[in-house]
Amino acid sequence: MKKQLYIELAMPVVFILAAIYIIIKAIPMESEGVFPIMSAGVLLLCAVYLFMEVLVKREAIVKLEGVNLSMVGVTILALAAYVFLLKKIGYIIDTFLLCAFIIRSLGYKRFGIIALCSALAVAATFGVFKVILSVPLPMIFLDF
């Protein structure tokens, strides 16, 4: 049980360290660092909560039995391709393709629904980041 406890504690510790690193790097960015600081703050709070939960309960909080590791690998490769293609084909096309791929890989077969959900996801994230938060996104068209 002790070895399992260390494994369970490792994940929140890594997230705590990552959040602190992001906050430290974003502080000198002034107004441009507000969103990374907010995101890292949420990550930090969740990681501290998970850390405390593992310590108090002393049992496995994250259960990995039955996880399809090959699909995890495919998803990681898809995300890597997304990052690589983001500046080459633009945010809208790249995000649409990523969403469609992820939805399809989850087993959905109706292409109309996949396209609609992907388009809605792109529209929602575009609205939040480009319109509301004024985050510059790599665009081929619709760059305003």
PDB file of C-alpha atoms in Angstrom:
ATOM      1  CA  MET A   1       0.000   0.000   0.000  1.00  0.00           C
ATOM      2  CA  LYS A   2       2.877   2.374   0.708  1.00  0.00           C
ATOM      3  CA  LYS A   3       4.170   2.140  -2.869  1.00  0.00           C
ATOM      4  CA  GLN A   4       0.669   2.816  -4.230  1.00  0.00           C
ATOM      5  CA  LEU A   5       0.390   5.849  -1.937  1.00  0.00           C
ATOM      6  CA  TYR A   6       3.614   7.311  -3.340  1.00  0.00           C
ATOM      7  CA  ILE A   7       2.371   6.757  -6.862  1.00  0.00           C
ATOM      8  CA  GLU A   8      -0.949   8.435  -6.015  1.00  0.00           C
ATOM      9  CA  LEU A   9       0.861  11.412  -4.468  1.00  0.00           C
ATOM     10  CA  ALA A  10       3.218  11.830  -7.432  1.00  0.00           C
ATOM     11  CA  MET A  11       0.581  13.162  -9.831  1.00  0.00           C
ATOM     12  CA  PRO A  12      -0.673  16.060  -7.666  1.00  0.00           C
ATOM     13  CA  VAL A  13       2.922  16.946  -6.738  1.00  0.00           C
ATOM     14  CA  VAL A  14       3.827  17.217 -10.442  1.00  0.00           C
ATOM     15  CA  PHE A  15       0.742  19.375 -11.067  1.00  0.00           C
ATOM     16  CA  ILE A  16       1.547  21.588  -8.063  1.00  0.00           C
ATOM     17  CA  LEU A  17       5.086  22.116  -9.365  1.00  0.00           C
ATOM     18  CA  ALA A  18       3.812  22.807 -12.896  1.00  0.00           C
ATOM     19  CA  ALA A  19       1.286  25.355 -11.596  1.00  0.00           C
ATOM     20  CA  ILE A  20       3.927  27.145  -9.516  1.00  0.00           C
ATOM     21  CA  TYR A  21       6.282  27.223 -12.520  1.00  0.00           C
ATOM     22  CA  ILE A  22       3.556  28.707 -14.751  1.00  0.00           C
ATOM     23  CA  ILE A  23       2.679  31.343 -12.158  1.00  0.00           C
ATOM     24  CA  ILE A  24       6.329  32.342 -11.733  1.00  0.00           C
ATOM     25  CA  LYS A  25       6.828  32.610 -15.510  1.00  0.00           C
ATOM     26  CA  ALA A  26       3.553  34.513 -16.055  1.00  0.00           C
ATOM     27  CA  ILE A  27       3.973  37.169 -13.350  1.00  0.00           C
ATOM     28  CA  PRO A  28       6.447  39.274 -15.405  1.00  0.00           C
ATOM     29  CA  MET A  29       4.045  39.179 -18.376  1.00  0.00           C
ATOM     30  CA  GLU A  30       1.763  41.731 -16.638  1.00  0.00           C
ATOM     31  CA  SER A  31      -1.689  41.847 -18.306  1.00  0.00           C
ATOM     32  CA  GLU A  32      -0.834  39.108 -20.806  1.00  0.00           C
ATOM     33  CA  GLY A  33      -0.075  36.759 -17.918  1.00  0.00           C
ATOM     34  CA  VAL A  34      -3.483  37.058 -16.255  1.00  0.00           C
ATOM     35  CA  PHE A  35      -5.037  34.073 -18.039  1.00  0.00           C
ATOM     36  CA  PRO A  36      -2.059  31.732 -17.451  1.00  0.00           C
ATOM     37  CA  ILE A  37      -2.000  32.776 -13.785  1.00  0.00           C
ATOM     38  CA  MET A  38      -5.741  32.121 -13.442  1.00  0.00           C
ATOM     39  CA  SER A  39      -5.428  28.734 -15.172  1.00  0.00           C
ATOM     40  CA  ALA A  40      -2.421  27.773 -13.067  1.00  0.00           C
ATOM     41  CA  GLY A  41      -4.275  28.895  -9.937  1.00  0.00           C
ATOM     42  CA  VAL A  42      -7.155  26.537 -10.714  1.00  0.00           C
ATOM     43  CA  LEU A  43      -4.664  23.753 -11.439  1.00  0.00           C
ATOM     44  CA  LEU A  44      -2.893  24.471  -8.153  1.00  0.00           C
ATOM     45  CA  LEU A  45      -6.127  24.385  -6.145  1.00  0.00           C
ATOM     46  CA  CYS A  46      -7.234  21.113  -7.748  1.00  0.00           C
ATOM     47  CA  ALA A  47      -3.815  19.519  -7.239  1.00  0.00           C
ATOM     48  CA  VAL A  48      -3.650  20.553  -3.584  1.00  0.00           C
ATOM     49  CA  TYR A  49      -7.164  19.185  -3.055  1.00  0.00           C
ATOM     50  CA  LEU A  50      -6.227  15.886  -4.712  1.00  0.00           C
ATOM     51  CA  PHE A  51      -3.021  15.706  -2.659  1.00  0.00           C
ATOM     52  CA  MET A  52      -4.943  16.223   0.586  1.00  0.00           C
ATOM     53  CA  GLU A  53      -7.625  13.743  -0.481  1.00  0.00           C
ATOM     54  CA  VAL A  54      -5.020  11.034  -1.076  1.00  0.00           C
ATOM     55  CA  LEU A  55      -3.337  11.741   2.272  1.00  0.00           C
ATOM     56  CA  VAL A  56      -6.599  11.689   4.238  1.00  0.00           C
ATOM     57  CA  LYS A  57      -8.216   8.653   2.605  1.00  0.00           C
ATOM     58  CA  ARG A  58      -4.983   6.713   2.042  1.00  0.00           C
ATOM     59  CA  GLU A  59      -6.552   4.903  -0.871  1.00  0.00           C
ATOM     60  CA  ALA A  60      -6.366   5.067  -4.636  1.00  0.00           C
ATOM     61  CA  ILE A  61      -8.290   8.107  -5.852  1.00  0.00           C
ATOM     62  CA  VAL A  62      -7.322   7.723  -9.501  1.00  0.00           C
ATOM     63  CA  LYS A  63      -8.173   4.252 -10.733  1.00  0.00           C
ATOM     64  CA  LEU A  64      -6.416   3.234 -13.949  1.00  0.00           C
ATOM     65  CA  GLU A  65      -7.806  -0.270 -14.343  1.00  0.00           C
ATOM     66  CA  GLY A  66      -9.488  -0.738 -17.695  1.00  0.00           C
ATOM     67  CA  VAL A  67      -7.809   2.269 -19.314  1.00  0.00           C
ATOM     68  CA  ASN A  68      -7.244   1.760 -23.027  1.00  0.00           C
ATOM     69  CA  LEU A  69      -3.557   2.678 -23.250  1.00  0.00           C
ATOM     70  CA  SER A  70      -3.476   2.456 -27.038  1.00  0.00           C
ATOM     71  CA  MET A  71      -6.219   5.111 -27.271  1.00  0.00           C
ATOM     72  CA  VAL A  72      -4.310   7.267 -24.787  1.00  0.00           C
ATOM     73  CA  GLY A  73      -1.281   7.007 -27.088  1.00  0.00           C
ATOM     74  CA  VAL A  74      -3.357   7.859 -30.160  1.00  0.00           C
ATOM     75  CA  THR A  75      -4.836  10.876 -28.371  1.00  0.00           C
ATOM     76  CA  ILE A  76      -1.375  12.103 -27.360  1.00  0.00           C
ATOM     77  CA  LEU A  77      -0.217  11.756 -30.969  1.00  0.00           C
ATOM     78  CA  ALA A  78      -3.317  13.646 -32.155  1.00  0.00           C
ATOM     79  CA  LEU A  79      -2.573  16.461 -29.704  1.00  0.00           C
ATOM     80  CA  ALA A  80       1.048  16.578 -30.857  1.00  0.00           C
ATOM     81  CA  ALA A  81      -0.136  16.805 -34.485  1.00  0.00           C
ATOM     82  CA  TYR A  82      -2.568  19.558 -33.435  1.00  0.00           C
ATOM     83  CA  VAL A  83       0.245  21.622 -31.916  1.00  0.00           C
ATOM     84  CA  PHE A  84       2.455  21.048 -34.977  1.00  0.00           C
ATOM     85  CA  LEU A  85      -0.283  21.996 -37.467  1.00  0.00           C
ATOM     86  CA  LEU A  86      -1.740  24.924 -35.521  1.00  0.00           C
ATOM     87  CA  LYS A  87       0.429  27.601 -37.184  1.00  0.00           C
ATOM     88  CA  LYS A  88       0.406  25.855 -40.557  1.00  0.00           C
ATOM     89  CA  ILE A  89      -3.329  25.427 -41.188  1.00  0.00           C
ATOM     90  CA  GLY A  90      -4.804  27.815 -38.622  1.00  0.00           C
ATOM     91  CA  TYR A  91      -6.833  27.526 -35.467  1.00  0.00           C
ATOM     92  CA  ILE A  92     -10.273  26.921 -36.977  1.00  0.00           C
ATOM     93  CA  ILE A  93      -9.393  24.064 -39.340  1.00  0.00           C
ATOM     94  CA  ASP A  94      -6.951  22.437 -36.939  1.00  0.00           C
ATOM     95  CA  THR A  95      -9.325  22.558 -33.964  1.00  0.00           C
ATOM     96  CA  PHE A  96     -12.224  21.274 -36.074  1.00  0.00           C
ATOM     97  CA  LEU A  97     -10.131  18.312 -37.258  1.00  0.00           C
ATOM     98  CA  LEU A  98      -8.929  17.535 -33.720  1.00  0.00           C
ATOM     99  CA  CYS A  99     -12.455  17.611 -32.319  1.00  0.00           C
ATOM    100  CA  ALA A 100     -13.788  15.452 -35.137  1.00  0.00           C
ATOM    101  CA  PHE A 101     -10.966  12.952 -34.677  1.00  0.00           C
ATOM    102  CA  ILE A 102     -11.460  12.721 -30.900  1.00  0.00           C
ATOM    103  CA  ILE A 103     -15.246  12.357 -31.212  1.00  0.00           C
ATOM    104  CA  ARG A 104     -14.858   9.716 -33.939  1.00  0.00           C
ATOM    105  CA  SER A 105     -12.245   7.826 -31.920  1.00  0.00           C
ATOM    106  CA  LEU A 106     -14.719   7.686 -29.027  1.00  0.00           C
ATOM    107  CA  GLY A 107     -16.923   5.550 -31.254  1.00  0.00           C
ATOM    108  CA  TYR A 108     -19.477   7.979 -32.671  1.00  0.00           C
ATOM    109  CA  LYS A 109     -20.294   7.062 -36.264  1.00  0.00           C
ATOM    110  CA  ARG A 110     -22.774   9.716 -37.447  1.00  0.00           C
ATOM    111  CA  PHE A 111     -20.641  12.164 -39.418  1.00  0.00           C
ATOM    112  CA  GLY A 112     -23.292  14.902 -39.360  1.00  0.00           C
ATOM    113  CA  ILE A 113     -23.353  14.903 -35.562  1.00  0.00           C
ATOM    114  CA  ILE A 114     -19.546  14.742 -35.435  1.00  0.00           C
ATOM    115  CA  ALA A 115     -19.284  17.754 -37.768  1.00  0.00           C
ATOM    116  CA  LEU A 116     -21.920  19.703 -35.820  1.00  0.00           C
ATOM    117  CA  CYS A 117     -20.295  19.021 -32.432  1.00  0.00           C
ATOM    118  CA  SER A 118     -16.856  19.887 -33.812  1.00  0.00           C
ATOM    119  CA  ALA A 119     -18.143  23.134 -35.322  1.00  0.00           C
ATOM    120  CA  LEU A 120     -19.848  24.062 -32.033  1.00  0.00           C
ATOM    121  CA  ALA A 121     -16.659  23.331 -30.094  1.00  0.00           C
ATOM    122  CA  VAL A 122     -14.633  25.508 -32.478  1.00  0.00           C
ATOM    123  CA  ALA A 123     -17.204  28.314 -32.285  1.00  0.00           C
ATOM    124  CA  ALA A 124     -17.332  28.184 -28.480  1.00  0.00           C
ATOM    125  CA  THR A 125     -13.566  28.155 -27.975  1.00  0.00           C
ATOM    126  CA  PHE A 126     -13.102  30.794 -30.678  1.00  0.00           C
ATOM    127  CA  GLY A 127     -15.664  32.998 -28.958  1.00  0.00           C
ATOM    128  CA  VAL A 128     -14.029  32.631 -25.565  1.00  0.00           C
ATOM    129  CA  PHE A 129     -10.419  33.068 -26.610  1.00  0.00           C
ATOM    130  CA  LYS A 130     -10.533  35.391 -29.644  1.00  0.00           C
ATOM    131  CA  VAL A 131     -13.602  37.505 -28.917  1.00  0.00           C
ATOM    132  CA  ILE A 132     -13.946  37.656 -25.118  1.00  0.00           C
ATOM    133  CA  LEU A 133     -10.328  37.271 -23.966  1.00  0.00           C
ATOM    134  CA  SER A 134      -8.701  38.824 -27.084  1.00  0.00           C
ATOM    135  CA  VAL A 135      -6.117  36.044 -27.259  1.00  0.00           C
ATOM    136  CA  PRO A 136      -4.292  36.084 -30.606  1.00  0.00           C
ATOM    137  CA  LEU A 137      -4.931  32.811 -32.415  1.00  0.00           C
ATOM    138  CA  PRO A 138      -3.090  31.569 -35.509  1.00  0.00           C
ATOM    139  CA  MET A 139      -5.593  32.257 -38.281  1.00  0.00           C
ATOM    140  CA  ILE A 140      -5.593  31.730 -42.016  1.00  0.00           C
ATOM    141  CA  PHE A 141      -8.941  33.463 -42.437  1.00  0.00           C
ATOM    142  CA  LEU A 142     -11.365  35.296 -40.102  1.00  0.00           C
ATOM    143  CA  ASP A 143      -8.446  37.178 -38.597  1.00  0.00           C
ATOM    144  CA  PHE A 144      -9.829  40.306 -36.989  1.00  0.00           C
TER     145      PHE A 144
END
